[in-house]
Short mmCIF file of C-alpha atoms and ligand atoms in Angstrom, two decimals:
data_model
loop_
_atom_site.label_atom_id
_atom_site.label_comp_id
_atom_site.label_asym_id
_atom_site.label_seq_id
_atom_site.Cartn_x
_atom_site.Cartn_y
_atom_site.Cartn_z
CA UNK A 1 9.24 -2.78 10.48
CA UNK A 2 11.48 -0.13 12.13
CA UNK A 3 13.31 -0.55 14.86
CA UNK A 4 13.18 0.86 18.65
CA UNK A 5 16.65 2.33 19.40
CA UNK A 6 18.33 3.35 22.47
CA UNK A 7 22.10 4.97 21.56
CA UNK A 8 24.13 6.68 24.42
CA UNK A 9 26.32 9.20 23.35
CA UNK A 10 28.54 9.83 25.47
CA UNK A 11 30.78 12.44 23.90
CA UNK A 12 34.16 13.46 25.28
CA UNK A 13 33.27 11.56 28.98
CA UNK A 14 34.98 8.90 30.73
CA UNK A 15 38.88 7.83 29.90
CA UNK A 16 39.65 4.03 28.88
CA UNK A 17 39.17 2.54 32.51
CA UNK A 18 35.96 4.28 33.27
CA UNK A 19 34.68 3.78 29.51
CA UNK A 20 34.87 0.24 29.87
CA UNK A 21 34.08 -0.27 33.29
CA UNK A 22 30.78 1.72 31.65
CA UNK A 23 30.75 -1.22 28.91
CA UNK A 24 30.73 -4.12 31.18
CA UNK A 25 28.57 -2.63 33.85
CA UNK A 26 25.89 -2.37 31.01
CA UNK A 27 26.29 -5.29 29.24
CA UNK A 28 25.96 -7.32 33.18
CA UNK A 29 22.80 -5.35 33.46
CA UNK A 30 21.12 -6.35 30.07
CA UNK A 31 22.34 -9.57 29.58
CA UNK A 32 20.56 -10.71 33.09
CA UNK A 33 17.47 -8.62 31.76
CA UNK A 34 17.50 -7.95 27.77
CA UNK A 35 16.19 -5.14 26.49
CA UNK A 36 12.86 -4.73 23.99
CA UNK A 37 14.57 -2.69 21.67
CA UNK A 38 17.97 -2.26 20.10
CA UNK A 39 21.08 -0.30 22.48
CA UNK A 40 23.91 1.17 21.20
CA UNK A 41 26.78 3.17 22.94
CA UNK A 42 28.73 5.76 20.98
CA UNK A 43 32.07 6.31 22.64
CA UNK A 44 35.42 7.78 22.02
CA UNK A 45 37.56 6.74 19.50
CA UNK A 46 39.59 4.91 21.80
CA UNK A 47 37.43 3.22 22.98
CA UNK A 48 36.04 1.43 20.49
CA UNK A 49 38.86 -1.11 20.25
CA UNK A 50 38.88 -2.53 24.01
CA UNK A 51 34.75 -1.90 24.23
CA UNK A 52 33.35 -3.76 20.86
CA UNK A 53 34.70 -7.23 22.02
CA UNK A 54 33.65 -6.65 25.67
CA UNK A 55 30.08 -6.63 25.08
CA UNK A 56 27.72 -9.33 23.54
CA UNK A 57 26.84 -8.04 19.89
CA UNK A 58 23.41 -9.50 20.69
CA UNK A 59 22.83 -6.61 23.22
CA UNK A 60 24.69 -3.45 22.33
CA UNK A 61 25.92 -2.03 19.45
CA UNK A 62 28.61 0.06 19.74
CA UNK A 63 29.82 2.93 17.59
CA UNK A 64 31.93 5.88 17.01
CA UNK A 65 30.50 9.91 17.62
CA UNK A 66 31.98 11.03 14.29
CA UNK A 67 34.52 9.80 11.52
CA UNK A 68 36.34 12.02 8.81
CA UNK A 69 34.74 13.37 5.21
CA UNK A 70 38.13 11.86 3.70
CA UNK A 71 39.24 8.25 3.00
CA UNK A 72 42.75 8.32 4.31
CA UNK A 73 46.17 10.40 4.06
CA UNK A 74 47.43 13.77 5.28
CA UNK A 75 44.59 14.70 7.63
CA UNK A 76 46.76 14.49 10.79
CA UNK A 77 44.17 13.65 13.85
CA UNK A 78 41.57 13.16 11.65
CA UNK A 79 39.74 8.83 12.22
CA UNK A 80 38.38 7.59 8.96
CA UNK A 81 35.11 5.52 8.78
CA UNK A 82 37.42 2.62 7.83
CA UNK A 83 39.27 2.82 10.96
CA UNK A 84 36.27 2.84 13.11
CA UNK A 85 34.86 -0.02 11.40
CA UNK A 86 37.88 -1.98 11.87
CA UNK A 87 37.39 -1.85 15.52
CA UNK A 88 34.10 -4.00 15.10
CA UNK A 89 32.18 -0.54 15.48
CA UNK A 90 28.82 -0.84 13.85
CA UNK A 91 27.87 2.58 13.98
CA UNK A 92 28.48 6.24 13.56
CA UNK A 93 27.13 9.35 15.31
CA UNK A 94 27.21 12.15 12.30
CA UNK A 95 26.24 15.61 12.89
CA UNK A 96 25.68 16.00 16.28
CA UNK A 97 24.48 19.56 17.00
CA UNK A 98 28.11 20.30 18.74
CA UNK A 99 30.13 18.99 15.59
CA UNK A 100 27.85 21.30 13.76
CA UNK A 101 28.55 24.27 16.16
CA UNK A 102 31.64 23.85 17.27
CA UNK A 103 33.73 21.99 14.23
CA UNK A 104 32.16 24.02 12.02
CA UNK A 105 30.51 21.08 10.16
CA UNK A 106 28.63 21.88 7.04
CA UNK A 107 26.10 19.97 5.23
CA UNK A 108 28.35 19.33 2.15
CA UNK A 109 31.14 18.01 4.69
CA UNK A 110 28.41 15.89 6.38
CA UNK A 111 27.45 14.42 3.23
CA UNK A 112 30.55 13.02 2.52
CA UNK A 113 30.94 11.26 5.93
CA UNK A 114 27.52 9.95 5.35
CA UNK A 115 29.03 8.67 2.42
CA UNK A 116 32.45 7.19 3.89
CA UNK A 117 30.24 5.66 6.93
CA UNK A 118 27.91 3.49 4.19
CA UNK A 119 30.89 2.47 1.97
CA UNK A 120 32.14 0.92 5.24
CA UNK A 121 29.18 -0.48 6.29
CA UNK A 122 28.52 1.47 9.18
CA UNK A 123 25.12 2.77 10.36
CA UNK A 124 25.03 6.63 10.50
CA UNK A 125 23.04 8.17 13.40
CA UNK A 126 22.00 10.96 11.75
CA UNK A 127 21.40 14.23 13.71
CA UNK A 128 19.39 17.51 13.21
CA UNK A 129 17.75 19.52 15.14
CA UNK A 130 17.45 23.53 15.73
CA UNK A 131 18.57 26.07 17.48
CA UNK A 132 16.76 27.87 20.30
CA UNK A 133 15.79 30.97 18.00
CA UNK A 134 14.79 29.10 15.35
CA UNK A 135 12.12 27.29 17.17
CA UNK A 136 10.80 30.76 18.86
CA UNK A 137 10.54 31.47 15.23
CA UNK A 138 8.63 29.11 14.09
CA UNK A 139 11.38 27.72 11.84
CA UNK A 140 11.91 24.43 13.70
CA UNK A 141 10.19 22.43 9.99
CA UNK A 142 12.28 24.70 7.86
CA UNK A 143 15.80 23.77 9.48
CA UNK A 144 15.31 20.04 9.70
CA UNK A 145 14.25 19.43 5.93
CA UNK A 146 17.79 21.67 5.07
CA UNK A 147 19.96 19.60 7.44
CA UNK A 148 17.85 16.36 5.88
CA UNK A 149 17.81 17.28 2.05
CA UNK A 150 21.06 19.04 2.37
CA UNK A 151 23.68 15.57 3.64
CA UNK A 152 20.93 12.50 2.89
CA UNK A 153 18.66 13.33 -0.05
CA UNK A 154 21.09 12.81 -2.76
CA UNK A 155 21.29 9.09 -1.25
CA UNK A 156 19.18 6.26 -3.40
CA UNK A 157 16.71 5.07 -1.27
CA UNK A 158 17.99 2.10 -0.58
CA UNK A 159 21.13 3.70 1.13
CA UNK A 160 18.56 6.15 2.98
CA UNK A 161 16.68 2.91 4.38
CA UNK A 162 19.84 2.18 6.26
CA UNK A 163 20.04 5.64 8.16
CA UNK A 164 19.36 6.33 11.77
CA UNK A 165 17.53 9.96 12.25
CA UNK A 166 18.04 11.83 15.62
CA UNK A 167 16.09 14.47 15.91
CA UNK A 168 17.82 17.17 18.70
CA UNK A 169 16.59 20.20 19.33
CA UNK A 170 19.35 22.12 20.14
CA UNK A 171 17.70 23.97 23.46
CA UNK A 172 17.06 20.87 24.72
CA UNK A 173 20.51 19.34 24.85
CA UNK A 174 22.27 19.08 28.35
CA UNK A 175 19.92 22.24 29.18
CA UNK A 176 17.11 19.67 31.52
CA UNK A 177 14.82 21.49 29.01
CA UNK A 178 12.96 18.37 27.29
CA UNK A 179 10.83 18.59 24.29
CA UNK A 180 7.16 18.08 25.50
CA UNK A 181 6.09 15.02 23.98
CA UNK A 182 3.56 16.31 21.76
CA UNK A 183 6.50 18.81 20.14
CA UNK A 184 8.69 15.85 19.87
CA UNK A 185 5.19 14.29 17.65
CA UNK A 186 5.28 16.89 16.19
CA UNK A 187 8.20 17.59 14.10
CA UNK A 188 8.93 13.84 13.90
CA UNK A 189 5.96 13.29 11.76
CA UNK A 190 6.49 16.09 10.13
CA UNK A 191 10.19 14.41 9.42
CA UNK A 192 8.76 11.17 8.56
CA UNK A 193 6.50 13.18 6.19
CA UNK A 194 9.26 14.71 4.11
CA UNK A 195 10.66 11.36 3.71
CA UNK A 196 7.41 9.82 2.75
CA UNK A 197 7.59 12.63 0.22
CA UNK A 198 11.30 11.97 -1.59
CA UNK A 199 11.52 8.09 -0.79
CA UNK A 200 7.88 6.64 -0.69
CA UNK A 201 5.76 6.00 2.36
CA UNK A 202 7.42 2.57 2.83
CA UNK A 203 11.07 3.85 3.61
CA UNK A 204 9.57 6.66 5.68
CA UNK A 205 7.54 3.41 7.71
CA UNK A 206 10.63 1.80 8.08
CA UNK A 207 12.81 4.41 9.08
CA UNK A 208 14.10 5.27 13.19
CA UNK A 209 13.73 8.62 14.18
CA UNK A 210 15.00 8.66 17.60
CA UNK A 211 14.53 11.62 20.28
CA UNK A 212 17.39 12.96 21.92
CA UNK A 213 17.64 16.39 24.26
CA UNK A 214 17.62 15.85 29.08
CA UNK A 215 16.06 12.50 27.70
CA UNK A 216 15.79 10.70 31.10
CA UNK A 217 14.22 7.85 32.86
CA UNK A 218 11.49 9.90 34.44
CA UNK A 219 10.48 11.48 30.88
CA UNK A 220 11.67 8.09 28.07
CA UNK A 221 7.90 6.32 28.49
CA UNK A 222 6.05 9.42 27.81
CA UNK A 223 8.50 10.73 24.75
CA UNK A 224 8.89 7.53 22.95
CA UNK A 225 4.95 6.51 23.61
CA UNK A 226 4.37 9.00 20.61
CA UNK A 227 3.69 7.16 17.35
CA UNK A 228 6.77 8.73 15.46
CA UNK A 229 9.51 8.42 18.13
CA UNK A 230 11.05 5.46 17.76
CA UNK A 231 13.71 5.59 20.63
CA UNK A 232 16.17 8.14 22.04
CA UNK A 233 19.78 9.39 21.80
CA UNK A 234 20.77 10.00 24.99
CA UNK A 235 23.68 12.26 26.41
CA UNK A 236 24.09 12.54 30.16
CA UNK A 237 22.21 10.02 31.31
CA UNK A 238 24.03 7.44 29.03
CA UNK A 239 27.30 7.67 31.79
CA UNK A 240 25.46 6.11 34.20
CA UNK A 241 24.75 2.32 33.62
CA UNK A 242 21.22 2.19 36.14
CA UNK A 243 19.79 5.44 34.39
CA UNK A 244 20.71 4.47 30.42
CA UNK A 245 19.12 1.15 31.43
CA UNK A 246 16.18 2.83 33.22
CA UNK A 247 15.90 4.71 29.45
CA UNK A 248 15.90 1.22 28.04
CA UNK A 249 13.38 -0.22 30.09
CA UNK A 250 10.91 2.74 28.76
CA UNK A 251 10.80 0.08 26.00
CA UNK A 252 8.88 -2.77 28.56
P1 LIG B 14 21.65 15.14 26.84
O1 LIG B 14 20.88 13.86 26.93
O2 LIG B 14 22.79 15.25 27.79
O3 LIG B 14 20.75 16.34 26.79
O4 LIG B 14 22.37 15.10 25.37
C1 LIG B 14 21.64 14.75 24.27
C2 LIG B 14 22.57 14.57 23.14
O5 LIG B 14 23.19 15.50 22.66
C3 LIG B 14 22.76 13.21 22.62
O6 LIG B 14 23.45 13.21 21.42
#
């Protein structure tokens, strides 16, 4: 059976002190009321080290929001996947719409971190999602089986079964703009479709395909109520311990 995830992101917020005030303050709040599905905060690199032994494994996962397409050497700044994972980091945020856009990350480059992050037994959270245009276009389908089949589908299926999907639409990141819930239905079946289609209908059953985009407490029940969305991967709301946890409770 697949899982109900909630994973914070919280990108390039909070330094040490406030990250793992963050930690703490969340891990109080759930461990005097636990959560109904899986949580997982993606932080900073360094983080990772002071957070993953502050929190109860039993409660929150934590993980990284990106790792490098090479093993190790001359790649000054670069944080391999074996690095995060020797932090005690379970997981891995790859190809966020920003990496994508800003960091000019391709699907070939992706690939290979999807790679890196399974050798090291991390969980990739696996995001795709379009842009603004290509929805007005009609293209939304289109993009998301090219950002799928161009980084995962070479995997075997049993390294696809341990992948996390995110499905972002890029207009409705940090914009308040949220994907109605029957669009988020919508192209998440269709996603769990095109798996059913290269891996067998089991794998696509099994796999999370979690929302993310303004995903907030007022608007979690409604999204992840849809058959196909099996959580969220929240942004801004992730900062704040009472309204990631108001997120979680979506799940009660
Ligand atoms: P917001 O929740 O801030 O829109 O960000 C979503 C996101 O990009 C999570 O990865």
């Amino acid at each position: 059976m697949r899982k109900n995830i909630v994973a914070g992101n919280w990108k390039m917020n909070k330094n040490l002190q406030e990250g793992i005030a963050l930690a703490k303050e969340l891990n109080e709040i759930l461990a005097a009321d636990k959560p109904n599905c899986d949580v997982v905060i993606c932080t900073p690199f360094i983080h990772l080290a002071s957070v993953t032994p502050l929190v109860d494994a039993n409660l929150i996962g934590v993980g990284a929001e990106n790792c490098a397409d090479k093993v190790s050497g001359a790649y000054t700044g670069e944080v391999s996947a074996e690095m995060v994972a020797s932090t005690g980091a379970k997981y891995v945020i790859l190809g966020h719409s920003e990496r994508r856009a800003y960091y000019h990350e391709t699907p070939e480059i992706l690939k290979e971190k999807v790679k890196l992050a399974l050798a090291n037994g991390l969980t990739p959270i696996f995001c795709i999602g379009e842009v603004l245009e290509e929805r007005e276009a009609g293209k939304q389908n289109e993009v998301v089986y090219a950002q799928l089949a161009g980084s995962l589908y070479d995997l075997s299926a049993e390294d696809f079964s341990k992948i996390i999907l995110a499905y972002e639409p890029v207009w409705a990141i940090g914009t308040g703009k949220t994907a109605t819930a029957e669009q988020a239905q919508e192209i998440h079946a269709y996603i769990r479709s095109t798996i059913a289609d290269k891996y067998g209908k089991e794998v696509a059953e099994n796999t999370s395909i979690l929302y993310g985009g303004s995903c907030k407490p007022s608007n979690a029940k409604e999204l992840f109520a849809n058959k196909d969305v099996d959580g969220g991967l929240i942004g801004g709301a992730a900062l704040k311990a009472a309204d990631f946890k108001g997120i979680i409770d979506a799940f009660k």
